[in-house]
Amino acid sequence: MRSLMVPKMRRLRFQKLRRVMIKDFEARVLEKVDLNDQTNDNRMSSQRKDFLHEVKELKAVTREWHVLYVQEVKKVREDVNLQIEELWEDMQKEVQVVQQDYAFINQKVNITCDAITRFVKLYETMNPQVINIS
C-alpha cells in the first residue's frame, strides 16, 4: 500500500507544483501585460500631447496666414476699386468727347443741309424747268 501511496503523493505534489507554477506564470504574464498597458498608455499620452501641441502650432500658423490673406485681399480690392474708378472717369471723359463730336458733326450737317437747300431753291428760282422735285 505504501508503494501505491508514494506515486499518488508524488502525483499530488506534482499537480500542486504545476498549479503553483501556472499561477506564478499567469501572475508574471498579467504583470507583463499590465506593464505593457502602462507603457502603451504612457506612449499614447505622450503622442497625444505631441499631437495637440502640433495642432496648436498649426492653428497659430493658420491664423497668421488668414490674417495675411485678408490683408492681401483688402489691398487687391482697394487696387481694383481704384482702377475701376479711374476707368469710369476715363469713360466719362470719352463719352463727353463723343457727345461733343456728335454735336459738332450734327451742327456741320445741319449747316450743310441748309446750304444745299438754299442752293436748290436758288437754282429753282433761276431755272425752274431744269429741276422738278416732286
mmCIF file of N, CA and C in Angstrom:
data_model
loop_
_atom_site.group_PDB
_atom_site.id
_atom_site.type_symbol
_atom_site.label_atom_id
_atom_site.label_comp_id
_atom_site.label_asym_id
_atom_site.label_seq_id
_atom_site.Cartn_x
_atom_site.Cartn_y
_atom_site.Cartn_z
ATOM 1 N N MET A 1 0.807 -1.172 0.000
ATOM 2 C CA MET A 1 0.000 0.000 0.000
ATOM 3 C C MET A 1 0.859 1.248 0.000
ATOM 4 N N ARG A 2 1.922 1.103 0.722
ATOM 5 C CA ARG A 2 2.822 2.224 0.780
ATOM 6 C C ARG A 2 3.367 2.543 -0.602
ATOM 7 N N SER A 3 3.614 1.550 -1.364
ATOM 8 C CA SER A 3 4.137 1.762 -2.701
ATOM 9 C C SER A 3 3.121 2.466 -3.593
ATOM 10 N N LEU A 4 1.853 2.216 -3.369
ATOM 11 C CA LEU A 4 0.820 2.889 -4.156
ATOM 12 C C LEU A 4 0.658 4.339 -3.716
ATOM 13 N N MET A 5 0.884 4.611 -2.468
ATOM 14 C CA MET A 5 0.685 5.962 -1.973
ATOM 15 C C MET A 5 1.808 6.897 -2.393
ATOM 16 N N VAL A 6 2.968 6.368 -2.522
ATOM 17 C CA VAL A 6 4.099 7.232 -2.888
ATOM 18 C C VAL A 6 3.877 7.850 -4.270
ATOM 19 N N PRO A 7 3.545 7.044 -5.267
ATOM 20 C CA PRO A 7 3.320 7.693 -6.554
ATOM 21 C C PRO A 7 2.126 8.636 -6.529
ATOM 22 N N LYS A 8 1.112 8.273 -5.745
ATOM 23 C CA LYS A 8 -0.059 9.137 -5.685
ATOM 24 C C LYS A 8 0.319 10.457 -5.023
ATOM 25 N N MET A 9 1.113 10.395 -3.968
ATOM 26 C CA MET A 9 1.542 11.612 -3.296
ATOM 27 C C MET A 9 2.440 12.440 -4.210
ATOM 28 N N ARG A 10 3.277 11.718 -4.929
ATOM 29 C CA ARG A 10 4.137 12.442 -5.876
ATOM 30 C C ARG A 10 3.281 13.132 -6.934
ATOM 31 N N ARG A 11 2.276 12.400 -7.381
ATOM 32 C CA ARG A 11 1.382 12.973 -8.378
ATOM 33 C C ARG A 11 0.679 14.211 -7.821
ATOM 34 N N LEU A 12 0.217 14.117 -6.585
ATOM 35 C CA LEU A 12 -0.462 15.255 -5.964
ATOM 36 C C LEU A 12 0.498 16.436 -5.806
ATOM 37 N N ARG A 13 1.718 16.115 -5.373
ATOM 38 C CA ARG A 13 2.716 17.183 -5.246
ATOM 39 C C ARG A 13 3.010 17.807 -6.600
ATOM 40 N N PHE A 14 3.141 16.945 -7.611
ATOM 41 C CA PHE A 14 3.412 17.447 -8.959
ATOM 42 C C PHE A 14 2.257 18.327 -9.445
ATOM 43 N N GLN A 15 1.028 17.879 -9.180
ATOM 44 C CA GLN A 15 -0.130 18.675 -9.590
ATOM 45 C C GLN A 15 -0.157 19.997 -8.837
ATOM 46 N N LYS A 16 0.163 19.965 -7.552
ATOM 47 C CA LYS A 16 0.218 21.186 -6.763
ATOM 48 C C LYS A 16 1.305 22.113 -7.296
ATOM 49 N N LEU A 17 2.453 21.513 -7.545
ATOM 50 C CA LEU A 17 3.565 22.290 -8.085
ATOM 51 C C LEU A 17 3.194 22.890 -9.439
ATOM 52 N N ARG A 18 2.538 22.066 -10.241
ATOM 53 C CA ARG A 18 2.111 22.550 -11.551
ATOM 54 C C ARG A 18 1.128 23.707 -11.396
ATOM 55 N N ARG A 19 0.161 23.601 -10.485
ATOM 56 C CA ARG A 19 -0.800 24.683 -10.246
ATOM 57 C C ARG A 19 -0.086 25.949 -9.775
ATOM 58 N N VAL A 20 0.868 25.767 -8.875
ATOM 59 C CA VAL A 20 1.634 26.918 -8.376
ATOM 60 C C VAL A 20 2.415 27.555 -9.519
ATOM 61 N N MET A 21 3.036 26.729 -10.327
ATOM 62 C CA MET A 21 3.807 27.254 -11.461
ATOM 63 C C MET A 21 2.895 27.968 -12.456
ATOM 64 N N ILE A 22 1.730 27.376 -12.702
ATOM 65 C CA ILE A 22 0.779 28.011 -13.633
ATOM 66 C C ILE A 22 0.313 29.348 -13.071
ATOM 67 N N LYS A 23 -0.006 29.376 -11.774
ATOM 68 C CA LYS A 23 -0.433 30.634 -11.159
ATOM 69 C C LYS A 23 0.686 31.664 -11.207
ATOM 70 N N ASP A 24 1.913 31.206 -10.929
ATOM 71 C CA ASP A 24 3.061 32.101 -10.992
ATOM 72 C C ASP A 24 3.248 32.630 -12.416
ATOM 73 N N PHE A 25 3.110 31.736 -13.386
ATOM 74 C CA PHE A 25 3.237 32.132 -14.788
ATOM 75 C C PHE A 25 2.132 33.128 -15.169
ATOM 76 N N GLU A 26 0.908 32.838 -14.741
ATOM 77 C CA GLU A 26 -0.205 33.757 -15.019
ATOM 78 C C GLU A 26 0.057 35.119 -14.388
ATOM 79 N N ALA A 27 0.574 35.101 -13.151
ATOM 80 C CA ALA A 27 0.872 36.362 -12.467
ATOM 81 C C ALA A 27 1.936 37.142 -13.232
ATOM 82 N N ARG A 28 2.989 36.440 -13.698
ATOM 83 C CA ARG A 28 4.036 37.126 -14.472
ATOM 84 C C ARG A 28 3.493 37.667 -15.791
ATOM 85 N N VAL A 29 2.637 36.853 -16.441
ATOM 86 C CA VAL A 29 2.046 37.306 -17.713
ATOM 87 C C VAL A 29 1.167 38.527 -17.476
ATOM 88 N N LEU A 30 0.332 38.467 -16.439
ATOM 89 C CA LEU A 30 -0.526 39.614 -16.132
ATOM 90 C C LEU A 30 0.300 40.843 -15.774
ATOM 91 N N GLU A 31 1.409 40.614 -15.039
ATOM 92 C CA GLU A 31 2.297 41.724 -14.699
ATOM 93 C C GLU A 31 2.889 42.342 -15.964
ATOM 94 N N LYS A 32 3.328 41.475 -16.895
ATOM 95 C CA LYS A 32 3.880 41.970 -18.167
ATOM 96 C C LYS A 32 2.805 42.714 -18.965
ATOM 97 N N VAL A 33 1.599 42.149 -18.987
ATOM 98 C CA VAL A 33 0.502 42.801 -19.712
ATOM 99 C C VAL A 33 0.204 44.164 -19.102
ATOM 100 N N ASP A 34 0.151 44.211 -17.757
ATOM 101 C CA ASP A 34 -0.082 45.489 -17.085
ATOM 102 C C ASP A 34 1.036 46.477 -17.392
ATOM 103 N N LEU A 35 2.276 45.987 -17.368
ATOM 104 C CA LEU A 35 3.414 46.839 -17.679
ATOM 105 C C LEU A 35 3.323 47.343 -19.120
ATOM 106 N N ASN A 36 2.974 46.437 -20.046
ATOM 107 C CA ASN A 36 2.812 46.843 -21.444
ATOM 108 C C ASN A 36 1.662 47.836 -21.599
ATOM 109 N N ASP A 37 0.564 47.576 -20.882
ATOM 110 C CA ASP A 37 -0.562 48.512 -20.933
ATOM 111 C C ASP A 37 -0.148 49.884 -20.421
ATOM 112 N N GLN A 38 0.599 49.879 -19.317
ATOM 113 C CA GLN A 38 1.052 51.142 -18.749
ATOM 114 C C GLN A 38 2.010 51.846 -19.719
ATOM 115 N N THR A 39 2.916 51.086 -20.303
ATOM 116 C CA THR A 39 3.847 51.654 -21.285
ATOM 117 C C THR A 39 3.079 52.212 -22.479
ATOM 118 N N ASN A 40 2.111 51.444 -22.956
ATOM 119 C CA ASN A 40 1.305 51.914 -24.086
ATOM 120 C C ASN A 40 0.504 53.158 -23.716
ATOM 121 N N ASP A 41 -0.041 53.174 -22.504
ATOM 122 C CA ASP A 41 -0.772 54.363 -22.050
ATOM 123 C C ASP A 41 0.148 55.575 -21.998
ATOM 124 N N ASN A 42 1.359 55.380 -21.457
ATOM 125 C CA ASN A 42 2.325 56.484 -21.409
ATOM 126 C C ASN A 42 2.691 56.951 -22.814
ATOM 127 N N ARG A 43 2.926 55.994 -23.698
ATOM 128 C CA ARG A 43 3.281 56.331 -25.071
ATOM 129 C C ARG A 43 2.128 57.091 -25.752
ATOM 130 N N MET A 44 0.906 56.581 -25.557
ATOM 131 C CA MET A 44 -0.263 57.236 -26.155
ATOM 132 C C MET A 44 -0.455 58.640 -25.582
ATOM 133 N N SER A 45 -0.233 58.775 -24.282
ATOM 134 C CA SER A 45 -0.355 60.085 -23.648
ATOM 135 C C SER A 45 0.677 61.051 -24.224
ATOM 136 N N SER A 46 1.897 60.569 -24.377
ATOM 137 C CA SER A 46 2.960 61.395 -24.949
ATOM 138 C C SER A 46 2.635 61.775 -26.395
ATOM 139 N N GLN A 47 2.181 60.807 -27.168
ATOM 140 C CA GLN A 47 1.827 61.090 -28.561
ATOM 141 C C GLN A 47 0.649 62.055 -28.638
ATOM 142 N N ARG A 48 -0.301 61.905 -27.731
ATOM 143 C CA ARG A 48 -1.453 62.807 -27.705
ATOM 144 C C ARG A 48 -0.988 64.233 -27.423
ATOM 145 N N LYS A 49 -0.095 64.377 -26.421
ATOM 146 C CA LYS A 49 0.428 65.708 -26.096
ATOM 147 C C LYS A 49 1.169 66.299 -27.293
ATOM 148 N N ASP A 50 1.994 65.476 -27.938
ATOM 149 C CA ASP A 50 2.719 65.946 -29.119
ATOM 150 C C ASP A 50 1.750 66.358 -30.221
ATOM 151 N N PHE A 51 0.726 65.543 -30.420
ATOM 152 C CA PHE A 51 -0.265 65.831 -31.455
ATOM 153 C C PHE A 51 -1.007 67.132 -31.149
ATOM 154 N N LEU A 52 -1.432 67.295 -29.889
ATOM 155 C CA LEU A 52 -2.142 68.520 -29.512
ATOM 156 C C LEU A 52 -1.241 69.744 -29.666
ATOM 157 N N HIS A 53 0.033 69.580 -29.306
ATOM 158 C CA HIS A 53 0.981 70.684 -29.484
ATOM 159 C C HIS A 53 1.115 71.033 -30.972
ATOM 160 N N GLU A 54 1.209 70.009 -31.798
ATOM 161 C CA GLU A 54 1.322 70.219 -33.248
ATOM 162 C C GLU A 54 0.069 70.913 -33.785
ATOM 163 N N VAL A 55 -1.086 70.486 -33.307
ATOM 164 C CA VAL A 55 -2.348 71.103 -33.740
ATOM 165 C C VAL A 55 -2.385 72.572 -33.334
ATOM 166 N N LYS A 56 -1.950 72.879 -32.117
ATOM 167 C CA LYS A 56 -1.922 74.276 -31.665
ATOM 168 C C LYS A 56 -1.005 75.110 -32.550
ATOM 169 N N GLU A 57 0.159 74.575 -32.863
ATOM 170 C CA GLU A 57 1.092 75.297 -33.733
ATOM 171 C C GLU A 57 0.481 75.532 -35.108
ATOM 172 N N LEU A 58 -0.154 74.498 -35.647
ATOM 173 C CA LEU A 58 -0.773 74.639 -36.966
ATOM 174 C C LEU A 58 -1.923 75.643 -36.941
ATOM 175 N N LYS A 59 -2.677 75.664 -35.853
ATOM 176 C CA LYS A 59 -3.748 76.655 -35.732
ATOM 177 C C LYS A 59 -3.175 78.064 -35.716
ATOM 178 N N ALA A 60 -2.086 78.253 -34.982
ATOM 179 C CA ALA A 60 -1.451 79.572 -34.915
ATOM 180 C C ALA A 60 -0.954 79.992 -36.298
ATOM 181 N N VAL A 61 -0.318 79.062 -36.992
ATOM 182 C CA VAL A 61 0.168 79.363 -38.346
ATOM 183 C C VAL A 61 -1.006 79.677 -39.268
ATOM 184 N N THR A 62 -2.080 78.911 -39.126
ATOM 185 C CA THR A 62 -3.262 79.142 -39.959
ATOM 186 C C THR A 62 -3.845 80.520 -39.690
ATOM 187 N N ARG A 63 -3.907 80.910 -38.437
ATOM 188 C CA ARG A 63 -4.411 82.254 -38.107
ATOM 189 C C ARG A 63 -3.542 83.328 -38.756
ATOM 190 N N GLU A 64 -2.229 83.163 -38.651
ATOM 191 C CA GLU A 64 -1.321 84.140 -39.257
ATOM 192 C C GLU A 64 -1.532 84.216 -40.764
ATOM 193 N N TRP A 65 -1.633 83.053 -41.409
ATOM 194 C CA TRP A 65 -1.845 83.036 -42.861
ATOM 195 C C TRP A 65 -3.190 83.662 -43.217
ATOM 196 N N HIS A 66 -4.189 83.425 -42.391
ATOM 197 C CA HIS A 66 -5.508 84.005 -42.655
ATOM 198 C C HIS A 66 -5.443 85.529 -42.570
ATOM 199 N N VAL A 67 -4.751 86.029 -41.546
ATOM 200 C CA VAL A 67 -4.611 87.483 -41.403
ATOM 201 C C VAL A 67 -3.889 88.056 -42.624
ATOM 202 N N LEU A 68 -2.801 87.418 -43.035
ATOM 203 C CA LEU A 68 -2.066 87.886 -44.214
ATOM 204 C C LEU A 68 -2.935 87.821 -45.467
ATOM 205 N N TYR A 69 -3.698 86.757 -45.596
ATOM 206 C CA TYR A 69 -4.578 86.597 -46.759
ATOM 207 C C TYR A 69 -5.640 87.696 -46.790
ATOM 208 N N VAL A 70 -6.236 87.968 -45.643
ATOM 209 C CA VAL A 70 -7.268 89.010 -45.581
ATOM 210 C C VAL A 70 -6.659 90.365 -45.922
ATOM 211 N N GLN A 71 -5.471 90.645 -45.419
ATOM 212 C CA GLN A 71 -4.808 91.911 -45.743
ATOM 213 C C GLN A 71 -4.536 92.008 -47.240
ATOM 214 N N GLU A 72 -4.080 90.915 -47.825
ATOM 215 C CA GLU A 72 -3.794 90.911 -49.260
ATOM 216 C C GLU A 72 -5.074 91.112 -50.066
ATOM 217 N N VAL A 73 -6.144 90.471 -49.646
ATOM 218 C CA VAL A 73 -7.429 90.632 -50.346
ATOM 219 C C VAL A 73 -7.898 92.078 -50.255
ATOM 220 N N LYS A 74 -7.735 92.696 -49.087
ATOM 221 C CA LYS A 74 -8.137 94.099 -48.933
ATOM 222 C C LYS A 74 -7.317 95.002 -49.851
ATOM 223 N N LYS A 75 -6.010 94.744 -49.935
ATOM 224 C CA LYS A 75 -5.167 95.541 -50.829
ATOM 225 C C LYS A 75 -5.613 95.390 -52.274
ATOM 226 N N VAL A 76 -5.841 94.154 -52.676
ATOM 227 C CA VAL A 76 -6.262 93.901 -54.062
ATOM 228 C C VAL A 76 -7.609 94.559 -54.321
ATOM 229 N N ARG A 77 -8.520 94.457 -53.366
ATOM 230 C CA ARG A 77 -9.844 95.071 -53.525
ATOM 231 C C ARG A 77 -9.713 96.584 -53.688
ATOM 232 N N GLU A 78 -8.861 97.202 -52.851
ATOM 233 C CA GLU A 78 -8.658 98.646 -52.960
ATOM 234 C C GLU A 78 -8.069 99.005 -54.320
ATOM 235 N N ASP A 79 -7.080 98.224 -54.772
ATOM 236 C CA ASP A 79 -6.478 98.480 -56.080
ATOM 237 C C ASP A 79 -7.503 98.339 -57.197
ATOM 238 N N VAL A 80 -8.305 97.300 -57.127
ATOM 239 C CA VAL A 80 -9.322 97.076 -58.162
ATOM 240 C C VAL A 80 -10.346 98.201 -58.142
ATOM 241 N N ASN A 81 -10.790 98.605 -56.956
ATOM 242 C CA ASN A 81 -11.760 99.705 -56.869
ATOM 243 C C ASN A 81 -11.172 100.996 -57.422
ATOM 244 N N LEU A 82 -9.905 101.243 -57.138
ATOM 245 C CA LEU A 82 -9.245 102.438 -57.663
ATOM 246 C C LEU A 82 -9.161 102.380 -59.186
ATOM 247 N N GLN A 83 -8.800 101.224 -59.718
ATOM 248 C CA GLN A 83 -8.731 101.074 -61.175
ATOM 249 C C GLN A 83 -10.107 101.230 -61.812
ATOM 250 N N ILE A 84 -11.129 100.706 -61.161
ATOM 251 C CA ILE A 84 -12.492 100.851 -61.691
ATOM 252 C C ILE A 84 -12.892 102.321 -61.710
ATOM 253 N N GLU A 85 -12.574 103.038 -60.639
ATOM 254 C CA GLU A 85 -12.894 104.469 -60.600
ATOM 255 C C GLU A 85 -12.150 105.221 -61.706
ATOM 256 N N GLU A 86 -10.874 104.897 -61.900
ATOM 257 C CA GLU A 86 -10.104 105.556 -62.959
ATOM 258 C C GLU A 86 -10.694 105.250 -64.332
ATOM 259 N N LEU A 87 -11.050 103.983 -64.562
ATOM 260 C CA LEU A 87 -11.665 103.617 -65.838
ATOM 261 C C LEU A 87 -13.001 104.325 -66.025
ATOM 262 N N TRP A 88 -13.772 104.442 -64.958
ATOM 263 C CA TRP A 88 -15.066 105.119 -65.039
ATOM 264 C C TRP A 88 -14.867 106.589 -65.417
ATOM 265 N N GLU A 89 -13.894 107.230 -64.781
ATOM 266 C CA GLU A 89 -13.607 108.629 -65.110
ATOM 267 C C GLU A 89 -13.150 108.759 -66.559
ATOM 268 N N ASP A 90 -12.266 107.859 -67.002
ATOM 269 C CA ASP A 90 -11.814 107.889 -68.397
ATOM 270 C C ASP A 90 -12.980 107.676 -69.353
ATOM 271 N N MET A 91 -13.865 106.749 -69.021
ATOM 272 C CA MET A 91 -15.026 106.500 -69.883
ATOM 273 C C MET A 91 -15.941 107.722 -69.921
ATOM 274 N N GLN A 92 -16.121 108.384 -68.790
ATOM 275 C CA GLN A 92 -16.957 109.589 -68.758
ATOM 276 C C GLN A 92 -16.349 110.682 -69.640
ATOM 277 N N LYS A 93 -15.025 110.815 -69.585
ATOM 278 C CA LYS A 93 -14.355 111.797 -70.446
ATOM 279 C C LYS A 93 -14.546 111.442 -71.912
ATOM 280 N N GLU A 94 -14.401 110.153 -72.238
ATOM 281 C CA GLU A 94 -14.576 109.711 -73.630
ATOM 282 C C GLU A 94 -16.011 109.925 -74.096
ATOM 283 N N VAL A 95 -16.968 109.647 -73.232
ATOM 284 C CA VAL A 95 -18.379 109.875 -73.587
ATOM 285 C C VAL A 95 -18.612 111.358 -73.830
ATOM 286 N N GLN A 96 -18.031 112.189 -73.008
ATOM 287 C CA GLN A 96 -18.179 113.636 -73.180
ATOM 288 C C GLN A 96 -17.563 114.079 -74.512
ATOM 289 N N VAL A 97 -16.398 113.533 -74.853
ATOM 290 C CA VAL A 97 -15.758 113.868 -76.130
ATOM 291 C C VAL A 97 -16.630 113.404 -77.290
ATOM 292 N N VAL A 98 -17.178 112.190 -77.201
ATOM 293 C CA VAL A 98 -18.042 111.667 -78.270
ATOM 294 C C VAL A 98 -19.286 112.538 -78.407
ATOM 295 N N GLN A 99 -19.870 112.952 -77.292
ATOM 296 C CA GLN A 99 -21.053 113.819 -77.360
ATOM 297 C C GLN A 99 -20.713 115.167 -77.991
ATOM 298 N N GLN A 100 -19.559 115.712 -77.638
ATOM 299 C CA GLN A 100 -19.138 116.983 -78.244
ATOM 300 C C GLN A 100 -18.905 116.809 -79.741
ATOM 301 N N ASP A 101 -18.254 115.696 -80.123
ATOM 302 C CA ASP A 101 -18.034 115.435 -81.550
ATOM 303 C C ASP A 101 -19.359 115.267 -82.283
ATOM 304 N N TYR A 102 -20.302 114.565 -81.638
ATOM 305 C CA TYR A 102 -21.616 114.374 -82.256
ATOM 306 C C TYR A 102 -22.308 115.719 -82.451
ATOM 307 N N ALA A 103 -22.269 116.565 -81.429
ATOM 308 C CA ALA A 103 -22.902 117.888 -81.544
ATOM 309 C C ALA A 103 -22.230 118.700 -82.645
ATOM 310 N N PHE A 104 -20.910 118.646 -82.718
ATOM 311 C CA PHE A 104 -20.182 119.394 -83.745
ATOM 312 C C PHE A 104 -20.540 118.885 -85.145
ATOM 313 N N ILE A 105 -20.534 117.560 -85.326
ATOM 314 C CA ILE A 105 -20.854 116.979 -86.638
ATOM 315 C C ILE A 105 -22.308 117.260 -86.991
ATOM 316 N N ASN A 106 -23.203 117.168 -86.012
ATOM 317 C CA ASN A 106 -24.617 117.449 -86.265
ATOM 318 C C ASN A 106 -24.802 118.896 -86.708
ATOM 319 N N GLN A 107 -24.079 119.789 -86.066
ATOM 320 C CA GLN A 107 -24.148 121.202 -86.441
ATOM 321 C C GLN A 107 -23.643 121.399 -87.871
ATOM 322 N N LYS A 108 -22.537 120.755 -88.210
ATOM 323 C CA LYS A 108 -21.984 120.877 -89.568
ATOM 324 C C LYS A 108 -22.941 120.280 -90.600
ATOM 325 N N VAL A 109 -23.574 119.134 -90.262
ATOM 326 C CA VAL A 109 -24.532 118.521 -91.190
ATOM 327 C C VAL A 109 -25.725 119.447 -91.387
ATOM 328 N N ASN A 110 -26.212 120.054 -90.305
ATOM 329 C CA ASN A 110 -27.336 120.992 -90.424
ATOM 330 C C ASN A 110 -26.965 122.186 -91.298
ATOM 331 N N ILE A 111 -25.766 122.704 -91.096
ATOM 332 C CA ILE A 111 -25.309 123.839 -91.919
ATOM 333 C C ILE A 111 -25.222 123.420 -93.378
ATOM 334 N N THR A 112 -24.678 122.214 -93.617
ATOM 335 C CA THR A 112 -24.552 121.721 -94.995
ATOM 336 C C THR A 112 -25.930 121.511 -95.616
ATOM 337 N N CYS A 113 -26.863 120.939 -94.861
ATOM 338 C CA CYS A 113 -28.227 120.733 -95.377
ATOM 339 C C CYS A 113 -28.894 122.066 -95.695
ATOM 340 N N ASP A 114 -28.738 123.036 -94.804
ATOM 341 C CA ASP A 114 -29.315 124.366 -95.063
ATOM 342 C C ASP A 114 -28.709 124.985 -96.321
ATOM 343 N N ALA A 115 -27.399 124.836 -96.483
ATOM 344 C CA ALA A 115 -26.738 125.408 -97.663
ATOM 345 C C ALA A 115 -27.231 124.730 -98.930
ATOM 346 N N ILE A 116 -27.352 123.392 -98.896
ATOM 347 C CA ILE A 116 -27.828 122.666 -100.085
ATOM 348 C C ILE A 116 -29.269 123.068 -100.389
ATOM 349 N N THR A 117 -30.099 123.174 -99.336
ATOM 350 C CA THR A 117 -31.498 123.572 -99.545
ATOM 351 C C THR A 117 -31.570 124.969 -100.159
ATOM 352 N N ARG A 118 -30.794 125.914 -99.650
ATOM 353 C CA ARG A 118 -30.784 127.271 -100.221
ATOM 354 C C ARG A 118 -30.288 127.264 -101.662
ATOM 355 N N PHE A 119 -29.262 126.433 -101.875
ATOM 356 C CA PHE A 119 -28.725 126.363 -103.239
ATOM 357 C C PHE A 119 -29.768 125.814 -104.208
ATOM 358 N N VAL A 120 -30.474 124.752 -103.776
ATOM 359 C CA VAL A 120 -31.505 124.170 -104.648
ATOM 360 C C VAL A 120 -32.623 125.179 -104.882
ATOM 361 N N LYS A 121 -33.065 125.883 -103.838
ATOM 362 C CA LYS A 121 -34.130 126.883 -104.009
ATOM 363 C C LYS A 121 -33.668 128.011 -104.924
ATOM 364 N N LEU A 122 -32.443 128.423 -104.744
ATOM 365 C CA LEU A 122 -31.912 129.490 -105.598
ATOM 366 C C LEU A 122 -31.828 129.023 -107.039
ATOM 367 N N TYR A 123 -31.393 127.796 -107.218
ATOM 368 C CA TYR A 123 -31.278 127.260 -108.573
ATOM 369 C C TYR A 123 -32.658 127.086 -109.198
ATOM 370 N N GLU A 124 -33.663 126.698 -108.397
ATOM 371 C CA GLU A 124 -35.027 126.548 -108.915
ATOM 372 C C GLU A 124 -35.594 127.890 -109.345
ATOM 373 N N THR A 125 -35.323 128.891 -108.572
ATOM 374 C CA THR A 125 -35.844 130.209 -108.945
ATOM 375 C C THR A 125 -35.175 130.718 -110.207
ATOM 376 N N MET A 126 -33.952 130.342 -110.440
ATOM 377 C CA MET A 126 -33.263 130.794 -111.646
ATOM 378 C C MET A 126 -33.660 129.947 -112.842
ATOM 379 N N ASN A 127 -33.758 128.656 -112.696
ATOM 380 C CA ASN A 127 -34.128 127.738 -113.779
ATOM 381 C C ASN A 127 -35.225 126.800 -113.299
ATOM 382 N N PRO A 128 -36.436 127.184 -113.369
ATOM 383 C CA PRO A 128 -37.491 126.319 -112.878
ATOM 384 C C PRO A 128 -37.695 125.080 -113.740
ATOM 385 N N GLN A 129 -37.315 125.055 -114.987
ATOM 386 C CA GLN A 129 -37.552 123.904 -115.849
ATOM 387 C C GLN A 129 -36.531 122.791 -115.607
ATOM 388 N N VAL A 130 -35.347 123.096 -115.165
ATOM 389 C CA VAL A 130 -34.293 122.090 -115.057
ATOM 390 C C VAL A 130 -34.570 121.110 -113.904
ATOM 391 N N ILE A 131 -34.935 121.626 -112.772
ATOM 392 C CA ILE A 131 -35.142 120.763 -111.608
ATOM 393 C C ILE A 131 -36.626 120.716 -111.308
ATOM 394 N N ASN A 132 -37.142 119.524 -111.279
ATOM 395 C CA ASN A 132 -38.540 119.336 -110.931
ATOM 396 C C ASN A 132 -38.588 118.316 -109.795
ATOM 397 N N ILE A 133 -38.731 118.809 -108.620
ATOM 398 C CA ILE A 133 -38.771 117.928 -107.452
ATOM 399 C C ILE A 133 -40.229 117.666 -107.114
ATOM 400 N N SER A 134 -40.595 116.400 -107.143
ATOM 401 C CA SER A 134 -41.970 116.097 -106.794
ATOM 402 C C SER A 134 -42.017 115.214 -105.591
#
